[in-house]
Short mmCIF file of C-alpha atoms in Angstrom, two decimals:
data_model
loop_
_atom_site.label_atom_id
_atom_site.label_comp_id
_atom_site.label_asym_id
_atom_site.label_seq_id
_atom_site.Cartn_x
_atom_site.Cartn_y
_atom_site.Cartn_z
CA SER I 14 -11.91 -24.07 22.61
CA MET I 15 -11.87 -23.09 19.19
CA LEU I 16 -10.60 -19.25 18.71
CA ASP I 17 -13.50 -17.25 16.37
CA PHE I 18 -12.30 -15.26 13.18
CA ASN I 19 -11.79 -11.47 13.73
CA PRO I 20 -9.06 -8.87 13.25
CA SER I 21 -7.36 -9.78 16.38
CA THR I 22 -7.26 -13.71 15.43
CA SER I 23 -6.73 -13.10 11.65
CA ALA I 24 -3.59 -11.32 12.38
CA LEU I 25 -2.60 -14.22 14.89
CA PHE I 26 -3.07 -16.85 12.26
CA ASN I 27 -1.26 -14.84 9.78
CA ASN I 28 1.64 -14.49 11.97
CA ILE I 29 1.79 -10.72 12.03
CA GLU I 30 1.27 -7.86 14.39
CA LYS I 31 -2.41 -6.48 14.32
CA ASN I 32 -2.75 -2.97 12.62
CA ASP I 33 -5.74 -0.68 13.43
CA ASN I 34 -4.52 2.26 11.48
CA PRO I 35 -7.04 3.72 9.13
CA PHE I 36 -6.51 3.47 5.17
CA ILE I 37 -7.86 4.79 2.08
CA LEU I 38 -8.08 2.46 -0.99
CA ILE I 39 -9.20 4.43 -3.90
CA GLY I 40 -9.98 1.68 -6.63
CA ALA I 41 -11.68 -1.54 -5.92
CA GLY I 42 -10.83 -3.32 -9.41
CA ALA I 43 -9.47 -6.56 -9.92
CA LEU I 44 -5.93 -5.71 -8.23
CA GLY I 45 -7.63 -3.11 -5.69
CA ALA I 46 -10.08 -6.00 -4.49
CA GLN I 47 -7.62 -8.91 -4.27
CA VAL I 48 -5.10 -6.61 -2.54
CA PHE I 49 -7.84 -5.53 -0.16
CA ASP I 50 -9.03 -8.87 0.74
CA HIS I 51 -5.53 -10.24 1.51
CA PHE I 52 -5.51 -7.09 4.03
CA VAL I 53 -8.55 -7.85 5.61
CA ARG I 54 -7.99 -11.68 5.82
CA MET I 55 -4.65 -10.61 7.49
CA GLY I 56 -6.54 -8.17 10.12
CA PHE I 57 -4.56 -5.39 8.82
CA GLY I 58 -5.93 -1.70 9.23
CA THR I 59 -9.38 -0.36 8.99
CA TRP I 60 -10.50 0.83 5.28
CA THR I 61 -12.41 3.45 3.50
CA ILE I 62 -12.99 2.40 0.24
CA ILE I 63 -13.48 4.72 -2.89
CA ASP I 64 -15.18 3.42 -6.09
CA HIS I 65 -17.99 4.58 -8.30
CA ASP I 66 -18.02 1.55 -10.55
CA ASN I 67 -20.26 -1.32 -10.43
CA LEU I 68 -19.77 -5.10 -10.79
CA TYR I 69 -20.29 -6.68 -14.29
CA PRO I 70 -20.25 -10.39 -15.34
CA HIS I 71 -17.01 -10.29 -17.11
CA ASN I 72 -15.13 -8.79 -13.71
CA LEU I 73 -15.89 -12.27 -12.09
CA ALA I 74 -12.83 -13.63 -13.99
CA LYS I 75 -10.53 -11.66 -11.97
CA HIS I 76 -12.51 -10.03 -9.12
CA SER I 77 -12.52 -11.13 -5.55
CA LEU I 78 -16.67 -10.63 -5.48
CA ASP I 79 -18.91 -13.41 -6.66
CA ARG I 80 -21.84 -13.63 -8.74
CA LYS I 81 -24.42 -12.21 -6.09
CA SER I 82 -22.68 -8.91 -6.58
CA VAL I 83 -23.37 -8.29 -10.27
CA GLY I 84 -24.76 -5.03 -10.88
CA CYS I 85 -23.69 -3.64 -7.53
CA ASN I 86 -21.53 -1.11 -6.59
CA LYS I 87 -17.57 -2.43 -6.04
CA ALA I 88 -16.76 -0.63 -2.76
CA VAL I 89 -19.99 -1.43 -1.32
CA LYS I 90 -19.89 -4.85 -1.90
CA VAL I 91 -16.31 -5.71 -0.85
CA SER I 92 -16.79 -3.44 2.31
CA GLU I 93 -19.60 -5.82 2.86
CA LYS I 94 -17.85 -9.01 2.75
CA ALA I 95 -15.08 -7.53 5.04
CA ASN I 96 -17.39 -6.63 7.51
CA GLU I 97 -19.40 -9.84 7.38
CA LEU I 98 -16.37 -12.07 7.24
CA HIS I 99 -15.11 -10.28 10.54
CA ARG I 100 -18.61 -9.43 11.96
CA MET I 101 -17.61 -6.04 12.79
CA GLU I 102 -17.23 -3.20 10.52
CA ILE I 103 -13.42 -2.70 9.32
CA ALA I 104 -14.27 -1.09 6.12
CA ARG I 105 -16.58 1.76 5.20
CA PRO I 106 -17.65 2.18 1.27
CA ILE I 107 -17.62 5.46 -0.73
CA ASP I 108 -19.80 5.13 -3.86
CA SER I 109 -18.49 8.03 -5.99
CA ASP I 110 -15.84 8.94 -8.34
CA PHE I 111 -13.01 10.38 -6.46
CA LEU I 112 -12.42 13.41 -8.72
CA THR I 113 -15.85 14.67 -8.10
CA ILE I 114 -15.58 14.55 -4.32
CA LYS I 115 -12.08 15.40 -3.66
CA LYS I 116 -13.29 18.91 -2.12
CA ASP I 117 -15.79 17.23 0.16
CA ASN I 118 -15.06 18.26 3.69
CA SER I 119 -15.81 14.64 4.89
CA VAL I 120 -13.64 12.98 2.38
CA ILE I 121 -10.87 15.57 2.92
CA ALA I 122 -11.08 14.65 6.98
CA LYS I 123 -10.31 10.77 6.00
CA LEU I 124 -7.55 11.76 3.71
CA GLN I 125 -6.30 13.76 6.56
CA ASP I 126 -6.49 10.78 9.27
CA ALA I 127 -5.51 7.95 7.30
CA LYS I 128 -2.02 6.56 7.63
CA VAL I 129 -1.51 5.78 4.00
CA ILE I 130 -3.67 6.84 0.81
CA ILE I 131 -3.47 3.60 -1.74
CA ASP I 132 -4.44 4.61 -5.23
CA MET I 133 -5.09 1.38 -7.46
CA SER I 134 -7.74 3.19 -9.72
CA THR I 135 -5.40 2.87 -12.59
CA SER I 136 -6.47 6.67 -13.50
CA ILE I 137 -3.57 9.09 -13.99
CA ALA I 138 -5.57 11.76 -13.24
CA VAL I 139 -6.56 10.33 -9.95
CA ALA I 140 -2.83 9.90 -9.15
CA ARG I 141 -1.93 13.11 -10.02
CA THR I 142 -4.80 15.11 -8.35
CA LEU I 143 -3.50 13.05 -5.03
CA ALA I 144 0.10 14.20 -5.72
CA ARG I 145 -0.85 18.13 -6.42
CA ASP I 146 -3.79 18.86 -4.62
CA TYR I 147 -3.95 19.27 -0.74
CA ASN I 148 -0.24 19.60 -0.17
CA ASP I 149 -0.89 22.14 2.62
CA THR I 150 -3.61 20.64 4.07
CA ILE I 151 -3.25 16.96 3.73
CA LYS I 152 0.08 15.33 4.97
CA THR I 153 -0.63 11.74 4.48
CA PRO I 154 1.64 10.09 2.20
CA ARG I 155 0.47 8.63 -0.95
CA ILE I 156 0.98 5.43 -2.84
CA SER I 157 0.08 4.30 -6.40
CA SER I 158 -0.12 0.83 -7.75
CA PHE I 159 -1.09 -0.76 -11.15
CA LEU I 160 -0.41 -3.42 -13.84
CA ASN I 161 0.85 -2.62 -17.03
CA PRO I 162 -1.40 -3.66 -20.04
CA ASP I 163 -0.84 -7.23 -20.19
CA GLY I 164 -0.66 -7.86 -16.50
CA THR I 165 2.71 -9.31 -16.03
CA ASP I 166 4.33 -6.26 -14.66
CA LEU I 167 3.35 -4.74 -11.21
CA VAL I 168 4.29 -1.37 -10.68
CA VAL I 169 4.46 0.42 -7.07
CA LEU I 170 5.08 4.29 -6.68
CA ALA I 171 5.08 5.31 -3.00
CA GLU I 172 6.03 8.69 -1.38
CA ASP I 173 8.15 8.90 2.01
CA LYS I 174 6.66 9.83 5.12
CA ARG I 175 7.56 13.37 4.97
CA ARG I 176 6.51 13.62 1.02
CA LYS I 177 9.89 14.81 0.01
CA PHE I 178 9.41 12.50 -3.08
CA ARG I 179 6.05 13.41 -4.43
CA LEU I 180 3.88 10.91 -6.63
CA ASP I 181 3.70 13.07 -9.57
CA PHE I 182 7.74 13.12 -9.39
CA LEU I 183 7.69 9.53 -9.02
CA GLU I 184 5.42 8.94 -11.91
CA LEU I 185 7.88 11.12 -14.18
CA GLN I 186 10.88 9.05 -12.94
CA TYR I 187 9.18 6.07 -13.53
CA TYR I 188 8.85 6.69 -17.35
CA ARG I 189 12.54 7.57 -17.51
CA CYS I 190 13.44 4.39 -15.55
CA LEU I 191 11.42 2.51 -18.16
CA PHE I 192 13.69 4.45 -21.13
CA GLN I 193 16.72 3.54 -19.39
CA GLU I 194 16.57 0.01 -18.43
CA GLU I 195 16.38 -1.83 -21.72
CA SER I 196 14.88 -5.13 -20.64
CA LEU I 197 11.91 -2.99 -19.99
CA HIS I 198 11.11 -1.15 -23.36
CA ASP I 199 7.89 -3.38 -23.67
CA HIS I 200 6.64 -2.54 -20.27
CA LEU I 201 3.73 -0.35 -21.85
CA LYS I 202 3.46 -2.36 -25.03
CA TYR I 203 -0.20 -1.95 -26.22
CA GLU I 204 -1.98 -4.80 -28.19
CA ASP I 205 -5.73 -4.44 -29.49
CA SER I 206 -6.21 -8.00 -28.95
CA LEU I 207 -5.45 -7.63 -24.90
CA LYS I 208 -8.92 -5.33 -25.09
CA LEU I 209 -12.10 -6.54 -24.73
CA ARG I 210 -15.36 -4.07 -25.25
CA TYR I 211 -18.38 -5.03 -22.93
CA ASN I 212 -20.69 -2.10 -23.78
CA ARG I 213 -21.26 -0.03 -27.14
CA ASN I 214 -21.20 3.44 -24.98
CA SER I 215 -17.98 4.58 -24.22
CA CYS I 216 -14.06 4.07 -24.28
CA ARG I 217 -14.41 3.37 -20.67
CA GLU I 218 -16.34 0.28 -21.01
CA ILE I 219 -13.11 -1.68 -22.21
CA THR I 220 -11.38 -4.22 -20.21
CA ASN I 221 -8.07 -5.97 -20.28
CA ARG I 222 -7.95 -9.60 -20.92
CA ILE I 223 -5.55 -10.22 -18.38
CA ASN I 224 -5.27 -13.53 -17.13
CA GLN I 225 -6.52 -14.53 -13.17
CA THR I 226 -3.21 -16.10 -12.40
CA ASP I 227 -1.23 -12.73 -13.09
CA VAL I 228 -3.76 -10.79 -11.18
CA ALA I 229 -3.53 -13.15 -8.22
CA LEU I 230 0.41 -13.26 -8.04
CA ASN I 231 0.87 -9.58 -8.49
CA ALA I 232 -1.99 -8.96 -5.96
CA SER I 233 0.07 -10.96 -3.19
CA ILE I 234 3.36 -9.29 -4.22
CA CYS I 235 1.75 -5.93 -4.07
CA THR I 236 -0.02 -6.60 -0.31
CA LYS I 237 3.77 -7.38 0.94
CA SER I 238 5.14 -4.49 -0.64
CA LEU I 239 2.51 -1.95 0.55
CA LYS I 240 2.55 -3.66 3.83
CA SER I 241 6.48 -3.09 4.00
CA ILE I 242 6.17 0.39 2.79
CA VAL I 243 3.54 1.39 5.40
CA GLU I 244 5.77 0.13 7.94
CA ASN I 245 9.23 1.54 7.22
CA GLY I 246 7.84 4.78 5.44
CA LYS I 247 10.82 4.61 2.67
CA PRO I 248 9.61 6.06 -1.05
CA THR I 249 10.02 3.87 -3.89
CA ILE I 250 10.09 3.25 -7.38
CA SER I 251 9.65 -0.60 -8.04
CA ILE I 252 8.45 -3.08 -10.76
CA TRP I 253 8.17 -6.68 -10.41
CA ARG I 254 7.92 -8.88 -13.84
CA THR I 255 6.91 -12.30 -14.20
CA ASP I 256 8.36 -14.25 -16.90
CA LYS I 257 5.90 -15.66 -19.42
CA THR I 258 7.87 -18.82 -19.73
CA THR I 259 9.68 -19.97 -16.41
CA PHE I 260 7.31 -17.68 -14.33
CA GLU I 261 9.94 -16.34 -12.40
CA VAL I 262 9.55 -13.23 -10.87
CA ARG I 263 12.09 -10.23 -11.17
CA LYS I 264 12.14 -7.11 -9.08
CA TYR I 265 13.67 -3.78 -10.37
CA SER I 266 14.30 -1.14 -8.11
CA PHE I 267 15.43 2.34 -9.38
CA GLU I 268 17.29 5.09 -7.29
CA LEU I 269 15.12 8.09 -6.74
CA THR I 270 16.38 11.65 -7.35
CA ARG I 271 15.85 14.75 -5.60
CA TRP I 272 13.88 18.05 -6.93
CA ILE I 273 14.15 21.48 -6.28
CA ARG I 274 11.46 24.15 -6.61
CA LYS I 275 11.75 27.48 -8.15
CA ASP I 276 9.03 30.45 -7.88
CA VAL I 277 8.65 32.47 -10.83
CA GLY I 278 6.09 35.12 -10.48
CA ASP I 279 3.22 33.36 -9.83
CA TRP I 280 4.53 30.10 -11.13
CA LYS I 281 6.01 27.12 -9.06
CA MET I 282 8.39 25.33 -11.20
CA TYR I 283 10.04 22.08 -9.91
CA PHE I 284 13.54 20.82 -11.44
CA ASP I 285 14.76 17.13 -11.47
CA LEU I 286 18.32 17.52 -10.02
CA TRP I 287 19.64 14.55 -11.96
CA LEU I 288 18.45 16.26 -15.06
CA LEU I 289 20.18 19.28 -14.29
CA ASP I 290 23.26 17.51 -13.62
CA ARG I 291 22.79 15.71 -16.93
CA MET I 292 22.28 19.16 -18.59
CA LYS I 293 25.50 20.66 -17.29
CA ALA I 294 27.83 17.50 -18.01
CA PHE I 295 26.54 17.92 -21.61
CA ARG I 296 27.56 21.54 -21.62
CA CYS I 297 30.82 21.21 -19.89
CA SER I 298 31.70 18.41 -22.35
CA LYS I 299 31.46 20.84 -25.35
CA LEU I 300 33.13 23.93 -23.58
CA PRO I 301 34.30 26.31 -24.55
CA ASN I 302 32.31 26.14 -27.71
CA GLU I 303 29.21 28.11 -27.85
CA THR I 304 25.99 26.41 -28.26
CA GLY I 305 24.52 28.55 -31.09
CA GLY I 306 21.62 31.01 -30.57
#
């Protein structure tokens, strides 16, 4: 007899162990929706999807949804699609901006219960809020993933299980890695020609003209990376770059550095030990000379 398609059989058909852990996905845009679709088809996890954006016609170039969902909320529709595929509820949507509901008790409860919180909102404000807020109440590790402006580079910043490497610290180290790795100096290069305005009301109504093949390739890599991180709980700063000519993918992995906290009055100050060591080395190289005053 033919087996029906459900979370158990989809895991079987994908040759992985079924995972029933709850996950939070913030952001159901092009990358987030395709990564979510991969996880759904693998029978991996149960999901809460948070996104306040609607699907527009131009989104169809790179989104997992189709024309029937145009004008509707992305989180609602990707959840409906997942639930219809498995004929059971594996995803629940929250049609809200995460920054406006972050203090909602029901949302906090979901964040507390989740195995991992995955931020694919492409919002620095969301990533930093996740890193700095709820540190005493929510122990769930956070992961942030996004594409660079032209879509050739995938970035994954992941906290460890115990959150010793916080997401905001990883963000700062990620910028340092870009500076130190000469081949990535063009990683954040911005070109107006890559932007397309689809309305006239605000700066948010601009989209990157990234090719669907780049999104699809990076979504697959991202899914594999996130699954591995969920299973091993290790922190990471990783960048995958696709060569525009040969289409080869190169992975950049960077050594993480530790931070220390110093409390000064009401201030909580964090210092990167790598930076302190470098400052000490520069100072020692000039001794016994004074540095001036």
